[in-house]
Short mmCIF file of C-alpha atoms in Angstrom, two decimals:
data_model
loop_
_atom_site.label_atom_id
_atom_site.label_comp_id
_atom_site.label_asym_id
_atom_site.label_seq_id
_atom_site.Cartn_x
_atom_site.Cartn_y
_atom_site.Cartn_z
CA ASP A 1393 -94.20 -2.76 -267.43
CA ALA A 1394 -92.96 -5.32 -270.25
CA GLY A 1395 -89.37 -4.85 -268.64
CA ILE A 1396 -87.82 -2.70 -271.73
CA THR A 1397 -84.98 -0.18 -270.73
CA GLN A 1398 -83.30 2.23 -273.09
CA SER A 1399 -80.13 4.35 -272.74
CA PRO A 1400 -78.74 6.98 -272.79
CA ARG A 1401 -82.83 8.92 -272.19
CA HIS A 1402 -81.32 11.50 -273.42
CA LYS A 1403 -78.54 12.36 -275.76
CA VAL A 1404 -77.01 15.70 -277.73
CA THR A 1405 -74.58 15.15 -280.45
CA GLU A 1406 -73.20 16.87 -283.06
CA THR A 1407 -73.42 16.40 -286.94
CA GLY A 1408 -70.85 13.51 -288.60
CA THR A 1409 -70.67 11.85 -285.15
CA PRO A 1410 -71.51 8.24 -284.72
CA VAL A 1411 -74.54 7.46 -282.50
CA THR A 1412 -75.22 3.98 -280.25
CA LEU A 1413 -78.51 4.00 -278.95
CA ARG A 1414 -79.25 0.35 -276.75
CA CYS A 1415 -82.29 -1.30 -276.05
CA HIS A 1416 -82.34 -3.89 -273.34
CA GLN A 1417 -85.38 -6.27 -272.51
CA THR A 1418 -85.32 -8.92 -269.58
CA GLU A 1419 -88.30 -11.21 -270.60
CA ASN A 1420 -86.41 -13.06 -273.57
CA HIS A 1421 -89.07 -12.05 -276.27
CA ARG A 1422 -88.09 -12.98 -280.09
CA TYR A 1423 -88.81 -9.95 -281.86
CA MET A 1424 -87.48 -6.26 -281.36
CA TYR A 1425 -88.10 -2.78 -282.73
CA TRP A 1426 -86.89 0.42 -283.53
CA TYR A 1427 -89.01 2.96 -284.09
CA ARG A 1428 -88.78 7.14 -284.34
CA GLN A 1429 -91.37 9.44 -283.47
CA ASP A 1430 -91.52 12.94 -284.97
CA PRO A 1431 -94.66 15.44 -284.80
CA GLY A 1432 -96.95 14.90 -287.58
CA HIS A 1433 -95.67 11.60 -288.60
CA GLY A 1434 -96.90 9.50 -285.49
CA LEU A 1435 -94.15 6.81 -285.21
CA ARG A 1436 -92.65 4.84 -287.39
CA LEU A 1437 -90.54 1.68 -287.81
CA ILE A 1438 -86.81 1.70 -288.76
CA HIS A 1439 -85.28 -1.47 -288.40
CA TYR A 1440 -86.87 -4.92 -286.36
CA SER A 1441 -85.03 -8.46 -285.29
CA TYR A 1442 -86.33 -11.48 -285.34
CA GLY A 1443 -83.86 -13.50 -283.36
CA VAL A 1444 -79.93 -13.04 -282.34
CA LYS A 1445 -78.28 -11.78 -285.70
CA ASP A 1446 -82.07 -11.60 -287.99
CA THR A 1447 -82.74 -8.04 -288.34
CA ASP A 1448 -84.47 -5.93 -291.21
CA LYS A 1449 -85.17 -2.97 -293.03
CA GLY A 1450 -88.28 -0.85 -291.90
CA GLU A 1451 -90.34 1.89 -293.59
CA VAL A 1452 -87.24 4.76 -292.34
CA SER A 1453 -84.43 2.60 -292.81
CA ASP A 1454 -82.14 4.92 -294.40
CA GLY A 1455 -78.68 6.48 -292.19
CA TYR A 1456 -79.73 3.61 -289.44
CA SER A 1457 -78.00 0.09 -288.44
CA VAL A 1458 -78.75 -2.03 -286.11
CA SER A 1459 -77.11 -5.18 -284.53
CA ARG A 1460 -78.58 -7.93 -282.10
CA SER A 1461 -75.80 -10.02 -280.57
CA LYS A 1462 -78.13 -11.60 -277.86
CA THR A 1463 -81.32 -11.84 -277.16
CA GLU A 1464 -81.72 -9.26 -274.66
CA ASP A 1465 -80.27 -6.42 -276.56
CA PHE A 1466 -80.89 -4.80 -280.19
CA LEU A 1467 -78.66 -1.54 -280.53
CA LEU A 1468 -79.56 1.45 -283.71
CA THR A 1469 -76.76 2.81 -284.53
CA LEU A 1470 -76.51 6.14 -286.81
CA GLU A 1471 -72.98 6.09 -288.35
CA SER A 1472 -73.09 9.86 -288.97
CA ALA A 1473 -75.89 11.45 -287.27
CA THR A 1474 -77.49 14.37 -289.34
CA SER A 1475 -80.04 16.90 -288.21
CA SER A 1476 -82.62 15.36 -289.78
CA GLN A 1477 -82.47 12.64 -287.24
CA THR A 1478 -83.17 14.50 -284.19
CA SER A 1479 -85.99 12.83 -282.64
CA VAL A 1480 -87.61 10.86 -280.28
CA TYR A 1481 -86.86 7.13 -280.48
CA PHE A 1482 -88.51 3.94 -279.23
CA CYS A 1483 -88.31 0.31 -278.35
CA ALA A 1484 -90.53 -2.24 -278.58
CA ILE A 1485 -90.96 -5.24 -278.14
CA SER A 1486 -94.06 -8.06 -279.29
CA ALA A 1487 -95.43 -9.93 -276.87
CA ILE A 1488 -99.03 -11.54 -276.26
CA GLY A 1489 -101.54 -8.94 -275.06
CA GLY A 1490 -104.98 -8.17 -275.56
CA VAL A 1491 -106.26 -10.37 -278.48
CA GLN A 1492 -102.82 -11.36 -280.06
CA GLU A 1493 -98.93 -10.05 -280.74
CA THR A 1494 -98.72 -6.54 -279.48
CA GLN A 1495 -96.01 -4.29 -278.82
CA TYR A 1496 -95.21 -2.70 -275.91
CA PHE A 1497 -92.89 0.28 -275.73
CA GLY A 1498 -89.37 1.17 -273.73
CA PRO A 1499 -89.54 4.81 -271.96
CA GLY A 1500 -87.71 6.37 -275.20
CA THR A 1501 -84.42 8.15 -276.21
CA ARG A 1502 -84.35 11.91 -276.72
CA LEU A 1503 -81.87 12.74 -279.08
CA LEU A 1504 -80.71 16.10 -280.28
CA VAL A 1505 -78.32 16.20 -283.26
CA LEU A 1506 -76.86 19.92 -283.64
CA ASP B 867 -97.98 7.15 -297.99
CA GLN B 868 -99.98 6.60 -294.53
CA GLN B 869 -101.58 3.81 -294.04
CA VAL B 870 -103.03 4.81 -290.87
CA LYS B 871 -104.67 8.07 -290.41
CA GLN B 872 -106.42 9.85 -287.52
CA ASN B 873 -107.17 12.86 -288.45
CA SER B 874 -107.86 15.17 -285.67
CA PRO B 875 -104.27 15.90 -284.06
CA SER B 876 -106.29 17.44 -280.81
CA LEU B 877 -109.74 17.17 -278.93
CA SER B 878 -110.90 19.10 -275.65
CA VAL B 879 -113.62 17.16 -273.37
CA GLN B 880 -115.44 18.14 -270.38
CA GLU B 881 -115.08 15.17 -267.34
CA GLY B 882 -117.57 13.03 -267.46
CA ARG B 883 -118.55 13.68 -270.73
CA ILE B 884 -117.54 10.98 -273.34
CA SER B 885 -113.93 11.45 -275.38
CA ILE B 886 -114.32 9.89 -279.44
CA LEU B 887 -110.97 9.36 -280.90
CA ASN B 888 -111.26 8.54 -284.63
CA CYS B 889 -109.20 6.68 -287.03
CA ASP B 890 -109.39 5.03 -290.75
CA TYR B 891 -106.84 3.09 -292.60
CA THR B 892 -106.67 2.37 -296.17
CA ASN B 893 -105.44 -1.14 -296.46
CA SER B 894 -108.19 -3.54 -296.60
CA MET B 895 -105.30 -6.59 -295.09
CA PHE B 896 -104.98 -5.32 -291.73
CA ASP B 897 -106.43 -7.79 -289.42
CA TYR B 898 -105.75 -6.38 -286.03
CA PHE B 899 -106.18 -2.90 -284.38
CA LEU B 900 -104.64 -1.01 -280.66
CA TRP B 901 -104.94 1.66 -279.49
CA TYR B 902 -102.05 3.29 -277.13
CA LYS B 903 -101.47 6.54 -275.14
CA LYS B 904 -98.61 8.32 -274.77
CA TYR B 905 -98.14 10.67 -271.92
CA PRO B 906 -94.99 13.31 -272.33
CA ALA B 907 -91.54 12.17 -271.67
CA GLU B 908 -93.14 8.22 -271.73
CA GLY B 909 -93.45 5.93 -274.33
CA PRO B 910 -96.76 4.49 -275.68
CA THR B 911 -98.07 2.39 -273.56
CA PHE B 912 -100.74 -0.37 -274.66
CA LEU B 913 -104.55 0.36 -274.14
CA ILE B 914 -107.07 -1.64 -275.81
CA SER B 915 -106.89 -3.88 -279.22
CA ILE B 916 -109.64 -5.47 -281.25
CA SER B 917 -110.06 -8.13 -284.39
CA SER B 918 -111.20 -7.73 -287.65
CA ILE B 919 -114.02 -11.08 -286.69
CA LYS B 920 -115.45 -8.44 -284.36
CA ASP B 921 -116.43 -5.07 -284.25
CA LYS B 922 -116.31 -4.02 -280.76
CA ASN B 923 -114.53 -4.66 -277.54
CA GLU B 924 -114.47 -3.44 -274.21
CA ASP B 925 -112.43 -2.58 -271.16
CA GLY B 926 -113.99 -0.65 -268.27
CA ARG B 927 -114.41 2.53 -269.55
CA PHE B 928 -112.52 2.04 -272.77
CA THR B 929 -114.55 0.32 -275.90
CA VAL B 930 -113.17 0.16 -279.36
CA PHE B 931 -115.13 -0.06 -282.32
CA LEU B 932 -114.58 -1.38 -285.57
CA ASN B 933 -116.60 -0.96 -289.02
CA LYS B 934 -114.75 -2.88 -291.71
CA SER B 935 -116.97 -1.85 -294.32
CA ALA B 936 -115.81 2.03 -293.78
CA LYS B 937 -112.34 1.28 -292.52
CA HIS B 938 -112.56 2.94 -289.45
CA LEU B 939 -111.70 2.85 -286.14
CA SER B 940 -112.91 4.40 -282.89
CA LEU B 941 -112.45 4.61 -279.38
CA HIS B 942 -114.80 5.51 -276.64
CA ILE B 943 -113.78 6.82 -273.47
CA VAL B 944 -116.68 7.07 -270.75
CA PRO B 945 -116.64 9.07 -268.49
CA SER B 946 -113.71 11.17 -269.42
CA GLN B 947 -111.24 12.06 -266.65
CA PRO B 948 -108.45 14.49 -266.16
CA GLY B 949 -106.02 11.41 -265.86
CA ASP B 950 -106.61 10.61 -269.04
CA SER B 951 -105.33 13.63 -270.89
CA ALA B 952 -102.68 12.33 -272.87
CA VAL B 953 -101.87 11.83 -276.98
CA TYR B 954 -103.62 8.42 -278.11
CA PHE B 955 -102.07 7.01 -280.81
CA CYS B 956 -104.31 3.96 -283.22
CA ALA B 957 -102.12 1.41 -284.89
CA ALA B 958 -103.11 -1.78 -287.23
CA SER B 959 -100.92 -4.82 -288.21
CA ASP B 960 -101.21 -6.56 -291.36
CA GLY B 961 -99.60 -9.50 -289.31
CA ASN B 962 -95.84 -8.42 -290.05
CA GLN B 963 -96.10 -4.69 -289.17
CA PHE B 964 -97.25 -2.72 -287.06
CA TYR B 965 -98.35 0.84 -288.60
CA PHE B 966 -99.45 4.14 -286.48
CA GLY B 967 -101.47 6.61 -287.03
CA THR B 968 -99.94 10.23 -286.19
CA GLY B 969 -101.84 10.68 -282.85
CA THR B 970 -104.29 12.74 -281.25
CA SER B 971 -103.84 14.87 -278.03
CA LEU B 972 -106.94 14.64 -275.95
CA THR B 973 -107.49 17.61 -272.99
CA VAL B 974 -110.27 16.53 -270.29
CA ILE B 975 -111.17 20.03 -268.81
CA PRO B 976 -112.28 19.05 -264.52
#
């Protein structure tokens, strides 16, 4: 257990509304990540953070923004949700595990955009 | 373009038999490979990993094999148990980011 929680766990929203998903970690990990999981695509990186106020884009960052004002919290915002953003969103942290740095995931947030 | 591929979306195996899940990758810069297991409504959980300097890593019933020349890795589960029924993702790292396959759904039949 990497001490990662996500909120909300489920959300239904309408097209055009803003949505913010929260990831909270309790073990002071420096690196945090947001992924989305879709059928036929596996897990795709949206944004990641390598420290407070330090973030960078991933593979599928369009339509998403992130913020990290505290080590323990990493927020993902959909400024204006679209139906194509219906997905399951996972937060992850990096920690030493196995042979080297390994990613550990939160429980996920299921988002439905109508 | 998918850099990590799992070409079998599903696999069914009898309890007690061996499960073999396969994964192919295209980027020769990948130096670390991992397998994750995912149950419905939960996040992926880390299962086992292997560095590119090795060709085999074993942890209990789980063994990962790496064939660098073929850019192929596989996960062997022996013996398979009903609780192993889940979606398995392979992943690869180039030291900067992790890249995930699309997953293989394993069903172990009692």
